[in-house]
PDB file of C-alpha atoms and ligand atoms in Angstrom:
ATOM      1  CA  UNK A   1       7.594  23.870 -12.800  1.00  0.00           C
ATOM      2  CA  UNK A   2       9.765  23.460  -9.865  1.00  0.00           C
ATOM      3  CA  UNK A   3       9.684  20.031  -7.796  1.00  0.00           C
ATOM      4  CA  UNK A   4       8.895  20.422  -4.131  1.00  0.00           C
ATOM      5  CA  UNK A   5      11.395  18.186  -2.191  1.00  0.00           C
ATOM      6  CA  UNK A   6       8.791  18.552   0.703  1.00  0.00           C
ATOM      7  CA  UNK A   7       6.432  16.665  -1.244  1.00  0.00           C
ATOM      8  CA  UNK A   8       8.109  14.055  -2.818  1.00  0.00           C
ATOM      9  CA  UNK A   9       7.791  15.514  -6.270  1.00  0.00           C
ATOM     10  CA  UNK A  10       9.949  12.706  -8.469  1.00  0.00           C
ATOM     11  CA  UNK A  11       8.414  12.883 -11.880  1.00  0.00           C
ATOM     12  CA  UNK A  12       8.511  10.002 -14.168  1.00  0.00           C
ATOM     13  CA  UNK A  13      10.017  10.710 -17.397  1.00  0.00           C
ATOM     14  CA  UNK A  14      10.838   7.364 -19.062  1.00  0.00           C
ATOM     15  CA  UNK A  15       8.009   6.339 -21.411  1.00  0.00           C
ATOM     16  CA  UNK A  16       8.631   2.406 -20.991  1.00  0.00           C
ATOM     17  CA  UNK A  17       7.883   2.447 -17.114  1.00  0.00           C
ATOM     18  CA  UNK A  18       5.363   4.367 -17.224  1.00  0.00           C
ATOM     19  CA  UNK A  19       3.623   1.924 -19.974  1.00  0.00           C
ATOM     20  CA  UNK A  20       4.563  -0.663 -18.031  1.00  0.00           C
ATOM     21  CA  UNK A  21       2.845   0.107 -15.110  1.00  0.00           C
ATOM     22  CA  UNK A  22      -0.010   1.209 -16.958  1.00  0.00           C
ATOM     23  CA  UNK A  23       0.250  -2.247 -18.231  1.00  0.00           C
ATOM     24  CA  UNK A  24       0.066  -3.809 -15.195  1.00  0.00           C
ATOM     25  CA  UNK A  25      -3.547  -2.760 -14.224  1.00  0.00           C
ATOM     26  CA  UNK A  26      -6.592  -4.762 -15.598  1.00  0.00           C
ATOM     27  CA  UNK A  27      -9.163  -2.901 -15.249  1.00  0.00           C
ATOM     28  CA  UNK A  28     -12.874  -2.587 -16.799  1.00  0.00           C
ATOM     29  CA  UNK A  29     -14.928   0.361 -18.691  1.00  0.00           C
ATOM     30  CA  UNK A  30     -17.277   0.045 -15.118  1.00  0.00           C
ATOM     31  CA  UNK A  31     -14.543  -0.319 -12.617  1.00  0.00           C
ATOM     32  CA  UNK A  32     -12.715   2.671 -10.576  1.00  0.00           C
ATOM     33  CA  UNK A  33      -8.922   3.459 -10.911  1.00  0.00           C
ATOM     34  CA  UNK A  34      -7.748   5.603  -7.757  1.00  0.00           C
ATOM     35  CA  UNK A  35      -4.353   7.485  -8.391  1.00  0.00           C
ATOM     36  CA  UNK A  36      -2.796   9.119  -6.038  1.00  0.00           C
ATOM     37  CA  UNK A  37      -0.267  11.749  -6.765  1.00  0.00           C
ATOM     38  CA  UNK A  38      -1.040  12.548 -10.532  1.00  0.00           C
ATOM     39  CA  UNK A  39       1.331  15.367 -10.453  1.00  0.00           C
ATOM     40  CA  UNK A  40       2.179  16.531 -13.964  1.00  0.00           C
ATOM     41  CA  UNK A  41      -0.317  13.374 -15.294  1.00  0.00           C
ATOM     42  CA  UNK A  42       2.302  11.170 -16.532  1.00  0.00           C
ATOM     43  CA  UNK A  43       0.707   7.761 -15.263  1.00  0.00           C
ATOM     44  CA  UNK A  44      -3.128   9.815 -15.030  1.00  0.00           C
ATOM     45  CA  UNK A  45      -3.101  10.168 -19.320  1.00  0.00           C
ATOM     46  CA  UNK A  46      -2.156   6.794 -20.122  1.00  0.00           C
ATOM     47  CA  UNK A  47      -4.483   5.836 -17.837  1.00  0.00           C
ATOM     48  CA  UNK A  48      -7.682   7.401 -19.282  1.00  0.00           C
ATOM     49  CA  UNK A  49      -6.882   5.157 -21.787  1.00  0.00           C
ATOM     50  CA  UNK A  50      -8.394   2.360 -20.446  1.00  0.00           C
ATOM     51  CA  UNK A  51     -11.518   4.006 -20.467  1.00  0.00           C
ATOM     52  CA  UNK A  52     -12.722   2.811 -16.402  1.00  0.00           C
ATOM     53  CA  UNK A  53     -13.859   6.088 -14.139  1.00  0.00           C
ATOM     54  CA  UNK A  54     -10.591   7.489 -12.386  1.00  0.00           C
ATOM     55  CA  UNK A  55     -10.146   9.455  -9.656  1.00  0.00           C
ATOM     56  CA  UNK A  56      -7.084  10.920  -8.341  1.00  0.00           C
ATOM     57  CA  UNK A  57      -5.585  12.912  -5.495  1.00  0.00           C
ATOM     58  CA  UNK A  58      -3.293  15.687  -5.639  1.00  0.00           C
ATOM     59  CA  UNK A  59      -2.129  17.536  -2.815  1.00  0.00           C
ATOM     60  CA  UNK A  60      -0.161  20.538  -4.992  1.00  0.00           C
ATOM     61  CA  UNK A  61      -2.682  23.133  -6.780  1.00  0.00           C
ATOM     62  CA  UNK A  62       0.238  24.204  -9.310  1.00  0.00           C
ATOM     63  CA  UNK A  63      -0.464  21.061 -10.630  1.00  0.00           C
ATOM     64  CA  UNK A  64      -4.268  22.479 -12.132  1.00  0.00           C
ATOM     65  CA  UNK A  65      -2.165  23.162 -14.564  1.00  0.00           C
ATOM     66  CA  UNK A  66      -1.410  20.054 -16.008  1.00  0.00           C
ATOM     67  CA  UNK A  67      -4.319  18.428 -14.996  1.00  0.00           C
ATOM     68  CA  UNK A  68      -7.290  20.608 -16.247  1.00  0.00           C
ATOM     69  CA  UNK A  69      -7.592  19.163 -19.227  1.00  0.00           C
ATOM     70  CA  UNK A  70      -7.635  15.476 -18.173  1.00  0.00           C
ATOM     71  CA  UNK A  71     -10.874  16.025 -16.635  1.00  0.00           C
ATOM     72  CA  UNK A  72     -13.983  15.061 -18.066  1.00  0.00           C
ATOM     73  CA  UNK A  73     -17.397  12.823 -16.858  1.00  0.00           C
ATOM     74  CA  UNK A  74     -15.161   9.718 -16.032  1.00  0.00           C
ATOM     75  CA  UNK A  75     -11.979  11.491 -14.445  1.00  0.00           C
ATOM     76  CA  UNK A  76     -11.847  13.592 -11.785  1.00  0.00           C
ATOM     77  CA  UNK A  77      -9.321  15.098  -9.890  1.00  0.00           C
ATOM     78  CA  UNK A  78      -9.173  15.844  -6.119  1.00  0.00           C
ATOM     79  CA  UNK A  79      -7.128  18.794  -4.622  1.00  0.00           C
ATOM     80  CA  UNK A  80      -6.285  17.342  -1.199  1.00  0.00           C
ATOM     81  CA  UNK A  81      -4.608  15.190   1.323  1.00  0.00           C
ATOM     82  CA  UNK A  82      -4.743  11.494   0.236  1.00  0.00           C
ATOM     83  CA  UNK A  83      -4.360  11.322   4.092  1.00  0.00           C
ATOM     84  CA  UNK A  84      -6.963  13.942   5.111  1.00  0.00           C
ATOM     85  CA  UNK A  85      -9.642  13.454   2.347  1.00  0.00           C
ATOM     86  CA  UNK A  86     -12.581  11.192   3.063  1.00  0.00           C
ATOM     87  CA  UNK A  87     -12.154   8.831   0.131  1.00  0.00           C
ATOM     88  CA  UNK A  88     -15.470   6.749   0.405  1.00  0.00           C
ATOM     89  CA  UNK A  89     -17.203  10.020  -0.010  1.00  0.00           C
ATOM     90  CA  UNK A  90     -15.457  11.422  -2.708  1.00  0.00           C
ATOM     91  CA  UNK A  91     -15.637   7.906  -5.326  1.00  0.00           C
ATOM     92  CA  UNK A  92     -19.431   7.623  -3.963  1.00  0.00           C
ATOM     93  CA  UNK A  93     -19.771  10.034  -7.141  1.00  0.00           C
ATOM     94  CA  UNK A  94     -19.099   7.027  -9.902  1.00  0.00           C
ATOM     95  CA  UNK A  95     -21.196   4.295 -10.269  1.00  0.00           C
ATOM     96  CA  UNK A  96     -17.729   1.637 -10.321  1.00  0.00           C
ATOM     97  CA  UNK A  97     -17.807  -1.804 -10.101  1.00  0.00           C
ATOM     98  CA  UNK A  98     -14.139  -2.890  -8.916  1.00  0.00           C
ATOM     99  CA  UNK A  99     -11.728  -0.712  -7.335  1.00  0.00           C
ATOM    100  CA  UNK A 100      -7.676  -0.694  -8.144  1.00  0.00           C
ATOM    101  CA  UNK A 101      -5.210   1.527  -7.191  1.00  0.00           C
ATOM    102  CA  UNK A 102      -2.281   3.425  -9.104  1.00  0.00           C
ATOM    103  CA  UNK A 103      -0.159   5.394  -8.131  1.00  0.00           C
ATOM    104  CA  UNK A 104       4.235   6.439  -8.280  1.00  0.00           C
ATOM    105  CA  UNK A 105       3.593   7.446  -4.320  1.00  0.00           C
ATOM    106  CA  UNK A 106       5.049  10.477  -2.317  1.00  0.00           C
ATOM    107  CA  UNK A 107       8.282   8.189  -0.412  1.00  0.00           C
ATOM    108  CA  UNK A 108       7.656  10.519   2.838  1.00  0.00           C
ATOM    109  CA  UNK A 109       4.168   9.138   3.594  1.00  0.00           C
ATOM    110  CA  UNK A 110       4.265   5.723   1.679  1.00  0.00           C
ATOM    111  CA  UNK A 111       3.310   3.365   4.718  1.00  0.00           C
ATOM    112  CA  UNK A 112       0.278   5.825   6.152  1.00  0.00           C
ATOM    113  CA  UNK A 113      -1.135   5.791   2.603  1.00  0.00           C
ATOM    114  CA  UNK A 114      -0.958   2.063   2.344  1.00  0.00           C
ATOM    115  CA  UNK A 115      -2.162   1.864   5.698  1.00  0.00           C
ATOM    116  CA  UNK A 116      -5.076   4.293   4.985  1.00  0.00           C
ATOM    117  CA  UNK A 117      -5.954   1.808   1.662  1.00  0.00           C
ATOM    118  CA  UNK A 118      -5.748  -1.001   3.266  1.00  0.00           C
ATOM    119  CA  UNK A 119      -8.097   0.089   6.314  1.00  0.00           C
ATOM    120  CA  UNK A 120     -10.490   1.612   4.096  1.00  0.00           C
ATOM    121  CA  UNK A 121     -14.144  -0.026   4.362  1.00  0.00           C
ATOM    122  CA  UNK A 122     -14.262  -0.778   0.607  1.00  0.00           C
ATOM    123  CA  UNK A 123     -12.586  -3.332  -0.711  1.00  0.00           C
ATOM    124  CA  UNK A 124      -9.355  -2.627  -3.102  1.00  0.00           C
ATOM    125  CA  UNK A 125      -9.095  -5.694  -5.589  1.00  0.00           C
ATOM    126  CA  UNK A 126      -5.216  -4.375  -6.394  1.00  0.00           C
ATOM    127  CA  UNK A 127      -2.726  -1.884  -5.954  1.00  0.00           C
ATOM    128  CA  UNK A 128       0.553  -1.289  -8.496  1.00  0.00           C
ATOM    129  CA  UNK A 129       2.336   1.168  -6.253  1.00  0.00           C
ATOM    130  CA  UNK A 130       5.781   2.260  -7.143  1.00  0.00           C
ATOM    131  CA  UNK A 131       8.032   2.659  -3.769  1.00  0.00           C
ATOM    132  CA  UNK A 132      11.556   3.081  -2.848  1.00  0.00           C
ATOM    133  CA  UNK A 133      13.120  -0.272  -3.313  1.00  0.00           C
ATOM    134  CA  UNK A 134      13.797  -0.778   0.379  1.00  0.00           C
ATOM    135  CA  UNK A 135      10.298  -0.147   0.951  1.00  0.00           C
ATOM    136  CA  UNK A 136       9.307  -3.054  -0.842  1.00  0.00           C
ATOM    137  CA  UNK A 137      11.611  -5.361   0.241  1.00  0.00           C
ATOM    138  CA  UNK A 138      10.255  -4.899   3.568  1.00  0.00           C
ATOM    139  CA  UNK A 139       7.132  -5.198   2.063  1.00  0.00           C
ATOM    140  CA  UNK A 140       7.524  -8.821   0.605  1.00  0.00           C
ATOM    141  CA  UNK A 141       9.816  -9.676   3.302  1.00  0.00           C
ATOM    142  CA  UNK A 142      10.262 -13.129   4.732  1.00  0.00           C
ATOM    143  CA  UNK A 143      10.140 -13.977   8.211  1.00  0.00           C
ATOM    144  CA  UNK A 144      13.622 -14.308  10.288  1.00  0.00           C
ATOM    145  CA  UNK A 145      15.314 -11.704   7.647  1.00  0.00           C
ATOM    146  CA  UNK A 146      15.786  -8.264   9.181  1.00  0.00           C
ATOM    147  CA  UNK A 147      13.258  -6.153   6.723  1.00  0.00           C
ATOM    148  CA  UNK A 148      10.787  -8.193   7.762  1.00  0.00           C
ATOM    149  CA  UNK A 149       8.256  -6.507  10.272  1.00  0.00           C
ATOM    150  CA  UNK A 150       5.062  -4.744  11.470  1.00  0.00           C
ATOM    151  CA  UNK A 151       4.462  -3.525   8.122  1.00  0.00           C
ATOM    152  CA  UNK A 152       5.114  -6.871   6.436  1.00  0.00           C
ATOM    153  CA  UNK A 153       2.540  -8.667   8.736  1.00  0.00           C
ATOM    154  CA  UNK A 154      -0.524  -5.853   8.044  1.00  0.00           C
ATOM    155  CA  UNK A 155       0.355  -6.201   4.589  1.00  0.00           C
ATOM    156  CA  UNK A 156       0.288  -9.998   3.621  1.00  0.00           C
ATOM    157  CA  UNK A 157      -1.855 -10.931   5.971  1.00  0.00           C
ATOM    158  CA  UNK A 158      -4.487  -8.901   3.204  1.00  0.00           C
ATOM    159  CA  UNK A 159      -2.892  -8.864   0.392  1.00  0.00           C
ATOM    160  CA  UNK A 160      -0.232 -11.242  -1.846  1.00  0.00           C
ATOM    161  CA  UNK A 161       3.029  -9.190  -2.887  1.00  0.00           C
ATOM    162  CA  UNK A 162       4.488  -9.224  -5.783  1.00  0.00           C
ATOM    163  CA  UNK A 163       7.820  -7.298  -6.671  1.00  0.00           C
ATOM    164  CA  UNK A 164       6.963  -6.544 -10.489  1.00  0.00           C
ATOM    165  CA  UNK A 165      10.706  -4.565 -11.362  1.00  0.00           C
ATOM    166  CA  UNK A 166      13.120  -2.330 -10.075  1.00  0.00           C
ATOM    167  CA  UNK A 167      12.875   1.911 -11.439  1.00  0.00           C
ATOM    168  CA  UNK A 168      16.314   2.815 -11.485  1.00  0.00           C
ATOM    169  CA  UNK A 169      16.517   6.464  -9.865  1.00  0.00           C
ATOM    170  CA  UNK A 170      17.246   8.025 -13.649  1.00  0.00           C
ATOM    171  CA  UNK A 171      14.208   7.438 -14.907  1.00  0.00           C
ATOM    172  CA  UNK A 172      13.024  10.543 -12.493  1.00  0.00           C
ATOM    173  CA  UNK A 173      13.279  13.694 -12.687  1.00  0.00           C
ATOM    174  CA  UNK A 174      14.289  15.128 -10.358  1.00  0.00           C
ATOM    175  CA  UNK A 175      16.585  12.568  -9.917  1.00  0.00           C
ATOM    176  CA  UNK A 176      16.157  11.014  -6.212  1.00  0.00           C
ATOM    177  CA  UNK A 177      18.990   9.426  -4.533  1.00  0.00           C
ATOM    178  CA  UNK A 178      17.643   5.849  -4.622  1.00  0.00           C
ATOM    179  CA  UNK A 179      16.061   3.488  -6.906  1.00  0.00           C
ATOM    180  CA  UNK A 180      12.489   2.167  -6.154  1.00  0.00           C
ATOM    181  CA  UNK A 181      10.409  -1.124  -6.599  1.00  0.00           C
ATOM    182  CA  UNK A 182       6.769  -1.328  -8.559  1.00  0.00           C
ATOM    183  CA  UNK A 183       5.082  -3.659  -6.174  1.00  0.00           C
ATOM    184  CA  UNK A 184       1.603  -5.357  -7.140  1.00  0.00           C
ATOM    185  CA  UNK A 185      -0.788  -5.748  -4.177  1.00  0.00           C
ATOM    186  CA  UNK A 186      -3.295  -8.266  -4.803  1.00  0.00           C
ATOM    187  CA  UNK A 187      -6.256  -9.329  -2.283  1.00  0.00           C
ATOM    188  CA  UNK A 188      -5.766 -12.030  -0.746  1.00  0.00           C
ATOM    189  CA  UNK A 189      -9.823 -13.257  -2.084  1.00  0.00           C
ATOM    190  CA  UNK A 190     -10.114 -17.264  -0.526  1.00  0.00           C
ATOM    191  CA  UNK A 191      -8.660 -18.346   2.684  1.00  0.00           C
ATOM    192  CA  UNK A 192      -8.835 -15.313   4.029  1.00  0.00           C
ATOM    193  CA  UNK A 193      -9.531 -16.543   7.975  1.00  0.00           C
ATOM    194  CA  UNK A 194      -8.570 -13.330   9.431  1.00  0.00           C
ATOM    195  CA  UNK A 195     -12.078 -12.360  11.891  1.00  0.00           C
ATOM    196  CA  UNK A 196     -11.370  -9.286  13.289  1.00  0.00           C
ATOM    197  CA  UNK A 197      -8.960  -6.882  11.828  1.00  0.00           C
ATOM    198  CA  UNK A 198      -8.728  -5.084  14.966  1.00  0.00           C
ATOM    199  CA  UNK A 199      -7.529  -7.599  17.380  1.00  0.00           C
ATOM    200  CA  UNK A 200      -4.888  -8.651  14.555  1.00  0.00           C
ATOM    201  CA  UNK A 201      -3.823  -4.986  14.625  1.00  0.00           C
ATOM    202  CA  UNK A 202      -2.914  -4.438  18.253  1.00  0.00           C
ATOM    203  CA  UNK A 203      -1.811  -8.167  18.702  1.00  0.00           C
ATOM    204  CA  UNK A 204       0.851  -7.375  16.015  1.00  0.00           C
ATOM    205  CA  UNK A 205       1.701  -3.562  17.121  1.00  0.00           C
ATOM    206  CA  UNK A 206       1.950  -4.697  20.516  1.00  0.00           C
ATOM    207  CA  UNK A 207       4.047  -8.524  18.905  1.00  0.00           C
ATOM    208  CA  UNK A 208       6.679  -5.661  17.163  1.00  0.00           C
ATOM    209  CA  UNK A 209       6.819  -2.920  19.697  1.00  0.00           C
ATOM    210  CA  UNK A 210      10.222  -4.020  20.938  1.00  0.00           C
ATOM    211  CA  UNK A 211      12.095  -5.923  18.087  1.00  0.00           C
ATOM    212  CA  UNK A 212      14.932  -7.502  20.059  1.00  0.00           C
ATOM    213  CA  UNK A 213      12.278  -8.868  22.779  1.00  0.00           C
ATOM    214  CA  UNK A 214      10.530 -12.268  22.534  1.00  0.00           C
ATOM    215  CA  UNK A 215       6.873 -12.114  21.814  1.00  0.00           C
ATOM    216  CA  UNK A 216       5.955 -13.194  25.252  1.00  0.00           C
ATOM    217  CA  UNK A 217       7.907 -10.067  26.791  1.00  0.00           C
ATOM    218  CA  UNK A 218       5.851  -7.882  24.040  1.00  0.00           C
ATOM    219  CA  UNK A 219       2.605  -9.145  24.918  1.00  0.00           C
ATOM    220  CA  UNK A 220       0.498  -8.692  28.282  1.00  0.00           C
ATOM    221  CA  UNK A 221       0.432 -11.698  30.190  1.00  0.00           C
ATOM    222  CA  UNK A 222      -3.727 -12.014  29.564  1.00  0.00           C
ATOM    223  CA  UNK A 223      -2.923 -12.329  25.445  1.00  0.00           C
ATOM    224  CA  UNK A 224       0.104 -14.842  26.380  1.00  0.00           C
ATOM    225  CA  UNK A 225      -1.720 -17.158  28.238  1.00  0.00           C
ATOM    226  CA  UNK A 226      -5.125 -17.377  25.270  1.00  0.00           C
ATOM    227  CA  UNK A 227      -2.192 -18.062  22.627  1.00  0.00           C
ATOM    228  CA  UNK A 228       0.031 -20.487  24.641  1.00  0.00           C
ATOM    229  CA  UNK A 229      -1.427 -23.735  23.790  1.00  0.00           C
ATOM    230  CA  UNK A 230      -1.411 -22.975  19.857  1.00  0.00           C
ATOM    231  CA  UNK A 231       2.434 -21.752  20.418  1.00  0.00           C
ATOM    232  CA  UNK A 232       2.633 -25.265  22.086  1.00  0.00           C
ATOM    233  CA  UNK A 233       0.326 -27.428  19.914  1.00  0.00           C
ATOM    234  CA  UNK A 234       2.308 -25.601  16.572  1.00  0.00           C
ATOM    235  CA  UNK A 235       5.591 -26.793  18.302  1.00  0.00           C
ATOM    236  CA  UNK A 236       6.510 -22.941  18.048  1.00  0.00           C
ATOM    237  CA  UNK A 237       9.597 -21.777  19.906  1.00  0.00           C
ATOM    238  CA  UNK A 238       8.245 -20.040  23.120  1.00  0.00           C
ATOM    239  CA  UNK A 239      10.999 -17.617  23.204  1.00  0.00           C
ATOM    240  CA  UNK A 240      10.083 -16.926  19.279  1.00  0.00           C
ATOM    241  CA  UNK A 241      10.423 -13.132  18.870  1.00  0.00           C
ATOM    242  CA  UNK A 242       7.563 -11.613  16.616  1.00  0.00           C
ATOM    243  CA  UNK A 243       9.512 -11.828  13.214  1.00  0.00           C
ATOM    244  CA  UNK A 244      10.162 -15.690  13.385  1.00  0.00           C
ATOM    245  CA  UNK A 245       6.501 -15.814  12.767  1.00  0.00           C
ATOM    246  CA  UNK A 246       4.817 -15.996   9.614  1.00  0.00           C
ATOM    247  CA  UNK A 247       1.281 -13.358   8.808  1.00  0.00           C
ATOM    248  CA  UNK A 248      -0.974 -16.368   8.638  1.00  0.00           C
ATOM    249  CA  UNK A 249       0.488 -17.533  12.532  1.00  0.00           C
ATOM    250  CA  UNK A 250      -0.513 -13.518  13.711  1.00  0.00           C
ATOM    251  CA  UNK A 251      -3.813 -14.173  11.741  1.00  0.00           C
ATOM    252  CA  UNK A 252      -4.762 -17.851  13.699  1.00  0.00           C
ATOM    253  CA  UNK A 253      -3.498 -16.032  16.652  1.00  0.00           C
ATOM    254  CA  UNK A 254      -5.368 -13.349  17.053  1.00  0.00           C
ATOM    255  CA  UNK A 255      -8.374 -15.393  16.065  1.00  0.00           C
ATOM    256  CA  UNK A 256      -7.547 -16.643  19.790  1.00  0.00           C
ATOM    257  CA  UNK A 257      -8.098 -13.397  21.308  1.00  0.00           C
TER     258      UNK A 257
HETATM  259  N1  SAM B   1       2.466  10.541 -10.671  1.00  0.00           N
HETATM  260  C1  SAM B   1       3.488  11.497 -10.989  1.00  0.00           C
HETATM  261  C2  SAM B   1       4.589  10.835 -11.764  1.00  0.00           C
HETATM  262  O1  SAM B   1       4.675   9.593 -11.701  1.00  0.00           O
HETATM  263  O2  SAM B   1       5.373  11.528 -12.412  1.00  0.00           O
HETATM  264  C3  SAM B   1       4.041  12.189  -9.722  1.00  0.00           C
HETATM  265  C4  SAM B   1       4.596  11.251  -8.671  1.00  0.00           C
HETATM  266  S1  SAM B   1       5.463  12.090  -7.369  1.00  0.00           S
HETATM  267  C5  SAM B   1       6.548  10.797  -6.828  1.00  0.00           C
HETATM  268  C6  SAM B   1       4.310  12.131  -6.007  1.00  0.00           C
HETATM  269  C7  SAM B   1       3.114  13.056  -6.185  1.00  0.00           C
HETATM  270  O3  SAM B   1       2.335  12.990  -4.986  1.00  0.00           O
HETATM  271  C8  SAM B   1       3.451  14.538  -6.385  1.00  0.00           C
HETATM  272  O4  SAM B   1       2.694  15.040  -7.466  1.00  0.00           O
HETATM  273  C9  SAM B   1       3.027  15.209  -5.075  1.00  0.00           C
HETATM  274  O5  SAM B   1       2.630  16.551  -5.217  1.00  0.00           O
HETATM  275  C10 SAM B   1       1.896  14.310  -4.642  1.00  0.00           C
HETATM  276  N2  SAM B   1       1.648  14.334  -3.175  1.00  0.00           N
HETATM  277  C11 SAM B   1       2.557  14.488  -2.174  1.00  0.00           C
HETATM  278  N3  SAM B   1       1.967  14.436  -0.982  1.00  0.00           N
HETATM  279  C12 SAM B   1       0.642  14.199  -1.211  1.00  0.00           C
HETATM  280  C13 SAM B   1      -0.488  14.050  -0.358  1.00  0.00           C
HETATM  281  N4  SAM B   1      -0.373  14.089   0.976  1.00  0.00           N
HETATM  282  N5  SAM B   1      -1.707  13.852  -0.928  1.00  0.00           N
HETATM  283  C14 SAM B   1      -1.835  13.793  -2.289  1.00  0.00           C
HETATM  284  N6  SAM B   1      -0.789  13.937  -3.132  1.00  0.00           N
HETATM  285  C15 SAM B   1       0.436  14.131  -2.616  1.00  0.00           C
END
């Protein structure tokens, strides 16, 4: 079968990665593994193996194919849009306990997938995603270094990141022209203070809209003046621009707002 460029179509051919991803998932017989992107089933056969209910999303029908056979009263697999498909409806069919995410994603629409996961109104316990390695060192970025950015914030104010270990591009086929990251996303479960998810969301799009401006030129002068005294109280640098600050400052913020 011939990759499609257009859809990201890198296949995973080395049998160590693939068990070590599979590896990195704990999951129960009664929880729910989402995978998205089985494509030929490389990651989607080991992963029966753990015996949880598994769905996963596939956007390329040639792929029937492979899949067919993997299906059964536990696994199913969607032909659709991970970014179209209503996903609450379609896992509403298993009765799953936990939810945890797999998946070697399509690069050209890895930060609307994450987004869409990490929107969704069910909670996702973890995620082992594999990425391009650039995409998940912005991911577990620090503040004050240049990958470090809208994304980063949304990300870690949610969930902890860990880098688990670098795919070099070979282990693909075909072979893409850079190597990627497997990144474990875990819920952040205590000390999560963040109230409304909404505010945080167009405090920090509006914080990162210009990246060379300081956050008080990014923000309207209303939002400026509610977060002013915690700027001052926190000793934080008033002409700070948005990436000097850390996700858990954006979260106390816009509890302000
Ligand atoms: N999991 C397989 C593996 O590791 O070998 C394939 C991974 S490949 C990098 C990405 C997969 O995502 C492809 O099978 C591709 O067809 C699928 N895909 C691309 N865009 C998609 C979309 N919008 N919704 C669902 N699947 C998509």
């Amino acid at each position: 079968m011939k990759a499609k460029k257009s859809l990201g179509q890198n296949f995973l051919q080395d049998e160590n990665i693939i068990d070590k991803i599979v590896e990195s998932v704990d999951v129960k017989e009664n929880d729910l593994i989402i995978e998205i992107g089985p494509g030929q089933g490389a990651l989607t056969r080991k992963l029966k193996n753990k015996k949880s209910f598994l769905i996963a999303f596939e956007i390329d029908e040639r792929m029937h194919e492979c899949l067919d056979t993997l299906e059964d009263d536990r696994t199913k697999i969607v032909y659709n849009d991970i970014l179209n498909v209503d996903i609450i409806k379609e896992i509403s069919i298993f009765p799953y306990k936990n939810i945890y995410v797999v998946a070697n994603l399509p690069y050209y629409i890895t930060t609307p997938i994450i987004e869409k996961l990490i929107t969704l109104n069910v909670k996702i316990g973890s995620m082992v995603v594999m990425v391009q390695k650039e995409v998940a060192e912005r991911f577990s970025a620090l503040p004050r270094t240049k990958e470090y950015g809208y994304m980063t914030v949304k990300l870690n104010a949610l969930y902890n990141v860990k880098k688990l270990f670098i795919v070099k591009n070979t282990c693909f086929n075909p072979v893409p022209k850079v190597d990627s990251a497997v990144v474990k996303l875990e819920l952040k479960k205590e000390n999560n203070k963040l109230v409304n998810k909404e505010k945080f969301d167009k405090l920090i799009s509006a914080a990162f809209s210009h990246k060379r401006k300081t956050l008080k030129n990014n923000l309207s002068n209303e939002t400026w003046e509610k977060i002013l005294p915690y700027l001052v109280n926190n000793n934080i640098n008033l002409n700070a621009r948005a990436e000097e600050l850390s996700a858990d400052i954006f979260i106390d913020l816009s509890n302000l707002l």
